Amino acid sequence: MPQPQRPETARRTVTIGVPAEDSPAERRFPLTPECAAMLVDRGYAVKIESGAAASINYTDMQYSSAGADIVSRDETLRCDIVLHLAPLSASDARKLRRGALLLGMLHAEAQDSAALAVILERGVVGVALDLVGDGRGNLPFADILAEIDGRASIAIASSLLADPAMGKGILIGGVAGIVPCEVTIIGSGIAAIAAARSALGLGAMVRMFDNDVYSLRAALRELGPGVVGSAIHPHVLTGALRSADIVVATAVNPPGKIDAEDVSAMKKGVLTFDLTHGECTAFPSMPTVDLASASPRDNDMVGRRRVCYVNAGNAVPRTAAMAISNTFMTLVTDIFACDGITNALKILPGLRQAVYAYLGRPVNRRIAQAMGLRHVDINLFLQFS
């Protein structure tokens, strides 16, 4: 005699929406067709805004062939998970479904307070990818983007110096009998090491400065004897800045600034990169060229006008897209291995530290300050959920 069977409830497909990056400060796109195909193979429904990946030279057809759906912006914003690196506008935030997961960069100073208010009102879980940590205390998204920034800064500098019309028509180094260019790097973290390694590979003379002697020692040990390291002594740094052909500033603690007097003593036509933030904070007296929205050729080297380049990684957006996609796959896998975002926040401290909005409250101190609200500890919510 046939036995009655309990009907199985079909599990709803999780949707991942990727709208176009509409901010002029963000040229990178966070998902490649290869990553989209992997997500589709794992059972997710991936929705890409039409034309969204033009900045990284991928077509809608390539995403469609990978199994993604090409849809309108509004439809991507209505997904369960929305991946958008730049801060959303208030109008876009209103289209998010209640309780959705919004993944992007923190950009606390650039956040629209009206958009944040909508995100809180709709109970959206906001996660800053650049704050996501792993089990070893690393920041996978922030670290890989810092490495790209460091590599990109030297690649751009090499191209500009070699340009006979806009630059000096010289190589950075590596030619017998020719004195190589000098590269001065402030800081000794991931971006600084990446810049130094690229410069060394091109034959440059590299100097590295940092007040954190332990970090500096580790960087010099990794890079080898080709780099001259020093603490940030004002006279020593000033001498290095005066003779440098390329200057790369990365994050140091405490943060430092190169004043106008030191800038005026630098070579005419020196190439300066600030990799600390999205703004030129290390060289406040210099005009800025934002590589997220401008070309490196905006530097008038013929007139020997000194400028400071920022957002170097945006000059190589496709490389950034591949790096972000690889790390995003790991993050999504970890979240759904925990059976949902709430459990993931309880189990994964590296993810929990990256949340800035949860259950309608700001749980990141910088975001709360930007909104004029009191910061709430996310652990208080998770204890009772």
mmCIF file of N, CA and C in Angstrom, residues 129-130 132 134 137-150 190-191 194:
data_model
loop_
_atom_site.group_PDB
_atom_site.id
_atom_site.type_symbol
_atom_site.label_atom_id
_atom_site.label_comp_id
_atom_site.label_asym_id
_atom_site.label_seq_id
_atom_site.Cartn_x
_atom_site.Cartn_y
_atom_site.Cartn_z
ATOM 1 N N LEU A 129 32.797 46.001 2.262
ATOM 2 C CA LEU A 129 33.710 44.942 1.826
ATOM 3 C C LEU A 129 35.145 45.209 2.269
ATOM 4 N N ASP A 130 35.544 46.485 2.296
ATOM 5 C CA ASP A 130 36.920 46.798 2.666
ATOM 6 C C ASP A 130 37.204 46.590 4.147
ATOM 7 N N VAL A 132 35.847 43.710 5.687
ATOM 8 C CA VAL A 132 35.666 42.281 5.916
ATOM 9 C C VAL A 132 37.016 41.639 6.220
ATOM 10 N N ASP A 134 39.375 38.044 7.607
ATOM 11 C CA ASP A 134 39.394 36.582 7.573
ATOM 12 C C ASP A 134 39.834 36.048 8.930
ATOM 13 N N GLY A 137 43.072 37.606 10.599
ATOM 14 C CA GLY A 137 43.181 39.037 10.870
ATOM 15 C C GLY A 137 43.478 39.886 9.659
ATOM 16 N N ASN A 138 43.459 39.303 8.463
ATOM 17 C CA ASN A 138 43.689 40.062 7.237
ATOM 18 C C ASN A 138 42.383 40.662 6.730
ATOM 19 N N LEU A 139 42.493 41.626 5.829
ATOM 20 C CA LEU A 139 41.332 42.241 5.176
ATOM 21 C C LEU A 139 41.412 41.906 3.688
ATOM 22 N N PRO A 140 40.810 40.786 3.252
ATOM 23 C CA PRO A 140 41.025 40.311 1.877
ATOM 24 C C PRO A 140 40.719 41.330 0.792
ATOM 25 N N PHE A 141 39.565 42.006 0.906
ATOM 26 C CA PHE A 141 39.205 42.977 -0.136
ATOM 27 C C PHE A 141 40.151 44.182 -0.104
ATOM 28 N N ALA A 142 40.337 44.762 1.076
ATOM 29 C CA ALA A 142 41.185 45.949 1.194
ATOM 30 C C ALA A 142 42.621 45.644 0.799
ATOM 31 N N ASP A 143 43.119 44.472 1.187
ATOM 32 C CA ASP A 143 44.513 44.138 0.914
ATOM 33 C C ASP A 143 44.778 43.951 -0.577
ATOM 34 N N ILE A 144 43.885 43.251 -1.275
ATOM 35 C CA ILE A 144 44.123 43.021 -2.706
ATOM 36 C C ILE A 144 43.992 44.325 -3.489
ATOM 37 N N LEU A 145 43.084 45.196 -3.071
ATOM 38 C CA LEU A 145 42.952 46.481 -3.755
ATOM 39 C C LEU A 145 44.146 47.384 -3.462
ATOM 40 N N ALA A 146 44.705 47.286 -2.256
ATOM 41 C CA ALA A 146 45.916 48.046 -1.940
ATOM 42 C C ALA A 146 47.093 47.579 -2.791
ATOM 43 N N GLU A 147 47.187 46.272 -2.983
ATOM 44 C CA GLU A 147 48.260 45.739 -3.827
ATOM 45 C C GLU A 147 48.115 46.223 -5.268
ATOM 46 N N ILE A 148 46.890 46.253 -5.758
ATOM 47 C CA ILE A 148 46.651 46.754 -7.112
ATOM 48 C C ILE A 148 47.015 48.234 -7.206
ATOM 49 N N ASP A 149 46.648 49.020 -6.189
ATOM 50 C CA ASP A 149 46.998 50.444 -6.176
ATOM 51 C C ASP A 149 48.506 50.641 -6.289
ATOM 52 N N GLY A 150 49.259 49.874 -5.491
ATOM 53 C CA GLY A 150 50.707 50.019 -5.510
ATOM 54 C C GLY A 150 51.305 49.659 -6.857
ATOM 55 N N ILE A 190 51.095 46.895 2.474
ATOM 56 C CA ILE A 190 50.912 46.113 1.251
ATOM 57 C C ILE A 190 51.054 46.974 0.001
ATOM 58 N N ALA A 191 50.408 48.149 -0.020
ATOM 59 C CA ALA A 191 50.501 49.019 -1.203
ATOM 60 C C ALA A 191 51.938 49.487 -1.419
ATOM 61 N N ALA A 194 54.061 46.590 -2.779
ATOM 62 C CA ALA A 194 53.737 46.329 -4.183
ATOM 63 C C ALA A 194 54.370 47.374 -5.092
#
